[in-house]
Amino acid sequence: MYRAVKISKGSGGFGGPLVIKPEPGKDKILSVTGGGISPVAEKIAEMTGATAVDGFKTSIPDGEVLLAVVDCGGTARCGVYPKKGIYTVNLTPVGQSGPLAKYITEDIYVSGVTEKTLAYADDKEALPTKQEVRATIDAAKKAKAQEPEKKGNIVERIGKGAGKVVGIFYAAGRETIDSVIKNILPFMAFVAMLIGIILKSGIGDFIAKTIAPYSGSLPGLLAISVIAALPVLSPLLGPGAVIAQVVGVLIGVEIGKGNIPPQYALPALFAIDPQVGCDFIPVGLSLGEAEPETVEVGVPAILFSRLITGPISVIIAYLFSFGLYR
Amino acid sequence: MEFLAKAAEWFIGLFQEGGNTFMGLVTGILPTLIVLITFVNAIIKLVGEDKVQKVATIATKNIVTRYTILPLLSVFFLTNPMCYTFGKFVDEKYKPAFYDAAVSFVHPITGLFPHANASELFVYLGVAEGLKQQGLPLGPIAVRYFIVGLIVIFLRGVTTEIITAKMMDKRVVSKNS
């Protein structure tokens, strides 16, 4: 017995409310959150009568997914499912951000959701599944596109061609500024605050005495890479590369102060990054149209591979750092 | 009273320093970054995805290009996170390895081509800022980061391909028994 459930945004959240109701053949709640099925996904499944599935362990065809539950800090995952036309619940309160921000709209996405923001709803309120809506829009677009274009005379064609190129450059500029505002500037603000506090408060000295010595030697960097590559930790360290970026900034500050020799910058870049994308494996594979069985094998295969290639990458980078800045 | 004033001064000092850093980032990095990203975005649009896809299908054929050229093309032209859609061009058994290679390249590429992963620039930029303060040029590190990145993703692709194959065999055996 399926029931409709209304999902509203939590404090600081964006989008929604979404009213969803499972149907036979479209009754999976996909939980793409590190560390097992999230309690929110579990609760939604229990209330609606759908089945919660751990996106890291099993994979299911997009057509069966009623709703995706993610915990994305605003980079990739929060946009991937809306782009596919799948209702998306983000546990982290982020709005339209990341490279796929334009797909994140109020009618398909809701964020900052907790178990408290769920409620039963009237069946009549249930929204049609988004893929159907998108399909009709696509069909309408196609019909429009099929109208043949008239070929003009040569002057007209040159004019059109030039206009097209200029249009492309202009669109590229607009895209860039969008990206600067949505992706780059917010992180710069965060980094600037972090650096200010580190430099002025004395935390910097503490870091210099405790962590910097490790990142200024090969064994220390290897140790960092092994820890970051541990299959238990790597999916948790991954999201948005926020941790890698913060550590990158910390190392940069220490290099700037002269506590870490500059030639260690190269191996350090690899030492702080063996977990890259480990939080994103099921999503990345499904973007590549992988079969569910492949995802099930692929997640542990990649996590295990990182344990080997993480430290090796540091050694290669170390060898390549000879002759750098001497 | 004096203590309070000192405390307030110290507190505001934290953010003045942060403000200076922000100013430095915005005036020092952003202008070039914006123009560079605009240029590359325009190139990508002019080339068009169809042509890239043609080259990509050729690159899937052998093990070396599959984990170097293919991820490079996909990350450069489609950028993070849409680059992983190029996984559709490789065989099922290579998909995890391709993903592993592609995702491992989204940071090494940012030294030279920041458009590819604009929301995760500070893995590289954070470290690069330190080098800048030491008065060192960033060219050498950006180029080496890129080259070592290519070597690492190749190794990663091969390693993951082997592990995936072993695990798939095991599954077949356990299913049949």
Coordinates of C-alpha atoms in Angstrom, one line a residue, chain A residues 75-76 80 83 98-100 165 168-169 171-173 175-177 179-180 183-185 187-189 191-193 195-197 199-201 240-241 244-245 248-249 251-253 255-258 262 265-266 269-270 272-274 276-281 284-285 287-291 293-294 296-298 300-302 304-306 308-310 312-313 316-317 320-325, chain B residues 10 13-15 17-19 21-23 25-26 29-30 33-35 37-39 41-43 45-46 79-82 84-89 92-93 95-97 99-101 103-108 117-131 133-134 136-142 144-145 147-149 151-152 155-156 159-160 163-165 167-168 171 175:
Chain A
T75 CA 29.3 20.5 -6.0
A76 CA 28.1 17.7 -8.1
V80 CA 23.2 15.2 -11.2
K83 CA 19.5 16.8 -14.5
G98 CA 27.7 23.7 -8.5
P99 CA 28.2 23.3 -12.2
L100 CA 24.7 21.8 -12.7
V165 CA 30.4 33.0 -33.4
I168 CA 29.2 31.6 -28.8
F169 CA 31.8 33.9 -27.3
A171 CA 27.6 32.7 -24.1
A172 CA 31.0 31.5 -23.0
G173 CA 31.6 34.8 -21.1
E175 CA 28.8 31.0 -18.4
T176 CA 32.2 31.9 -16.9
I177 CA 30.8 34.8 -14.8
S179 CA 30.6 29.9 -12.6
V180 CA 32.8 32.6 -10.9
N183 CA 31.5 28.3 -7.6
I184 CA 34.7 30.3 -7.3
L185 CA 33.9 33.4 -5.3
F187 CA 35.1 29.3 -2.0
M188 CA 37.4 32.3 -2.1
A189 CA 35.4 33.9 0.7
V191 CA 39.4 30.3 2.0
A192 CA 40.1 34.0 2.8
M193 CA 38.4 33.7 6.2
I195 CA 43.6 32.0 6.1
G196 CA 42.9 35.2 8.0
I197 CA 42.1 33.2 11.2
L199 CA 47.5 33.6 10.3
K200 CA 46.3 35.9 13.0
S201 CA 45.0 33.7 15.8
G240 CA 33.1 18.5 -2.8
A241 CA 36.8 18.0 -2.2
A244 CA 41.4 18.3 0.2
Q245 CA 40.9 22.0 -0.5
G248 CA 45.7 22.4 0.3
V249 CA 45.3 25.8 1.7
I251 CA 49.9 23.4 3.2
G252 CA 50.0 26.5 1.0
V253 CA 50.1 28.8 4.1
I255 CA 54.9 26.8 2.3
G256 CA 54.4 30.6 2.2
K257 CA 55.8 30.9 5.7
G258 CA 58.8 28.8 4.7
P262 CA 58.5 24.4 -1.9
A265 CA 54.3 21.1 -3.1
L266 CA 54.1 18.5 -5.9
L269 CA 49.2 17.7 -4.0
F270 CA 48.9 14.0 -4.5
I272 CA 46.1 15.0 0.0
D273 CA 44.1 13.6 -2.8
P274 CA 43.9 9.8 -2.9
V276 CA 39.2 12.1 -4.8
G277 CA 35.8 11.1 -6.1
C278 CA 35.4 8.2 -3.7
D279 CA 32.1 9.6 -2.5
F280 CA 30.9 9.8 -6.1
I281 CA 31.6 6.4 -7.5
G284 CA 29.8 8.7 -11.7
L285 CA 29.4 5.1 -12.9
L287 CA 26.5 8.8 -15.5
G288 CA 28.7 6.4 -17.7
E289 CA 25.6 4.2 -18.1
A290 CA 27.1 1.3 -16.2
E291 CA 25.0 -1.8 -15.4
E293 CA 26.2 -5.2 -11.4
T294 CA 29.2 -3.2 -12.5
E296 CA 28.3 -3.2 -7.2
V297 CA 31.8 -4.5 -8.2
G298 CA 33.1 -1.0 -9.1
P300 CA 34.9 -1.8 -3.7
A301 CA 37.3 -2.2 -6.7
I302 CA 38.0 1.5 -6.8
F304 CA 40.7 -0.9 -2.9
S305 CA 42.7 0.3 -5.8
R306 CA 43.2 3.7 -4.1
I308 CA 47.6 0.8 -3.7
T309 CA 47.7 3.8 -6.1
G310 CA 47.4 6.5 -3.4
I312 CA 52.4 5.2 -5.4
S313 CA 51.1 8.5 -6.7
I316 CA 55.9 9.3 -8.5
A317 CA 55.2 12.9 -7.6
F320 CA 59.2 14.3 -10.4
S321 CA 59.8 17.0 -7.8
F322 CA 63.6 16.7 -8.2
G323 CA 64.9 19.8 -9.7
L324 CA 61.8 21.8 -8.9
Y325 CA 62.5 25.2 -7.3
Chain B
W10 CA 42.2 41.2 18.0
G13 CA 42.1 41.8 13.1
L14 CA 41.3 38.2 12.2
F15 CA 38.9 39.3 9.5
E17 CA 43.7 39.7 7.5
G18 CA 41.0 37.6 5.8
G19 CA 39.8 40.6 3.9
T21 CA 43.6 37.7 1.5
F22 CA 40.3 37.9 -0.2
M23 CA 41.3 41.1 -2.0
L25 CA 42.7 36.4 -4.5
V26 CA 40.1 38.5 -6.3
I29 CA 43.7 35.4 -9.6
L30 CA 40.2 36.2 -10.8
L33 CA 41.0 33.1 -14.6
I34 CA 37.8 34.7 -16.0
V35 CA 39.4 35.5 -19.4
I37 CA 37.9 30.2 -18.7
T38 CA 35.8 32.3 -21.2
F39 CA 38.3 31.5 -24.0
N41 CA 34.5 27.6 -22.9
A42 CA 34.2 29.3 -26.3
I43 CA 36.7 26.8 -27.9
K45 CA 31.5 25.3 -27.9
L46 CA 33.1 25.9 -31.3
T79 CA 34.3 19.2 -17.2
N80 CA 33.5 17.8 -13.7
P81 CA 30.9 16.2 -13.2
M82 CA 29.6 15.6 -16.8
Y84 CA 32.0 10.7 -16.4
T85 CA 29.3 10.3 -19.1
F86 CA 32.1 9.3 -21.5
G87 CA 32.1 6.0 -19.6
K88 CA 29.4 5.0 -22.0
F89 CA 32.0 4.6 -24.7
E92 CA 31.2 -2.6 -19.1
K93 CA 34.3 -4.2 -17.5
K95 CA 33.8 1.4 -16.6
P96 CA 35.0 1.5 -13.0
A97 CA 38.6 1.9 -14.2
Y99 CA 35.7 6.5 -13.8
D100 CA 38.7 6.1 -11.5
A101 CA 41.1 7.6 -14.1
V103 CA 37.9 11.5 -11.5
S104 CA 41.6 11.4 -10.5
F105 CA 42.3 13.9 -13.2
V106 CA 39.8 16.6 -12.1
H107 CA 42.4 18.3 -9.8
P108 CA 45.7 17.8 -11.7
N117 CA 36.7 22.0 -12.3
A118 CA 35.9 25.6 -11.2
S119 CA 34.4 24.6 -7.9
E120 CA 37.4 22.7 -6.6
L121 CA 40.2 25.0 -7.6
F122 CA 41.7 25.3 -4.2
V123 CA 43.3 21.9 -4.0
Y124 CA 45.9 23.4 -6.4
L125 CA 45.4 27.1 -5.8
G126 CA 45.8 26.7 -2.0
V127 CA 49.2 25.1 -2.4
A128 CA 50.1 27.5 -5.3
E129 CA 49.3 30.6 -3.1
G130 CA 52.1 29.5 -0.8
L131 CA 54.6 29.2 -3.7
Q133 CA 54.3 34.1 -1.5
Q134 CA 57.8 32.7 -1.7
L136 CA 58.3 31.3 -7.1
P137 CA 56.9 31.0 -10.6
L138 CA 53.8 28.7 -10.9
G139 CA 54.6 27.4 -14.4
P140 CA 56.8 24.5 -13.3
I141 CA 54.4 23.1 -10.7
A142 CA 51.4 23.4 -13.0
R144 CA 54.5 18.8 -13.5
Y145 CA 51.1 18.4 -11.7
I147 CA 52.1 15.3 -16.3
V148 CA 52.3 13.4 -13.1
G149 CA 48.5 13.5 -13.1
I151 CA 50.9 9.0 -15.2
V152 CA 48.9 8.5 -12.0
L155 CA 48.4 3.5 -13.3
R156 CA 45.1 3.9 -11.5
T159 CA 45.2 -1.2 -11.4
T160 CA 41.4 -0.8 -11.1
I163 CA 41.0 -5.6 -9.6
T164 CA 37.6 -5.2 -11.3
A165 CA 38.2 -8.2 -13.5
M167 CA 36.2 -9.4 -8.6
M168 CA 33.9 -10.0 -11.5
R171 CA 31.2 -13.2 -8.6
K175 CA 26.9 -17.5 -8.6

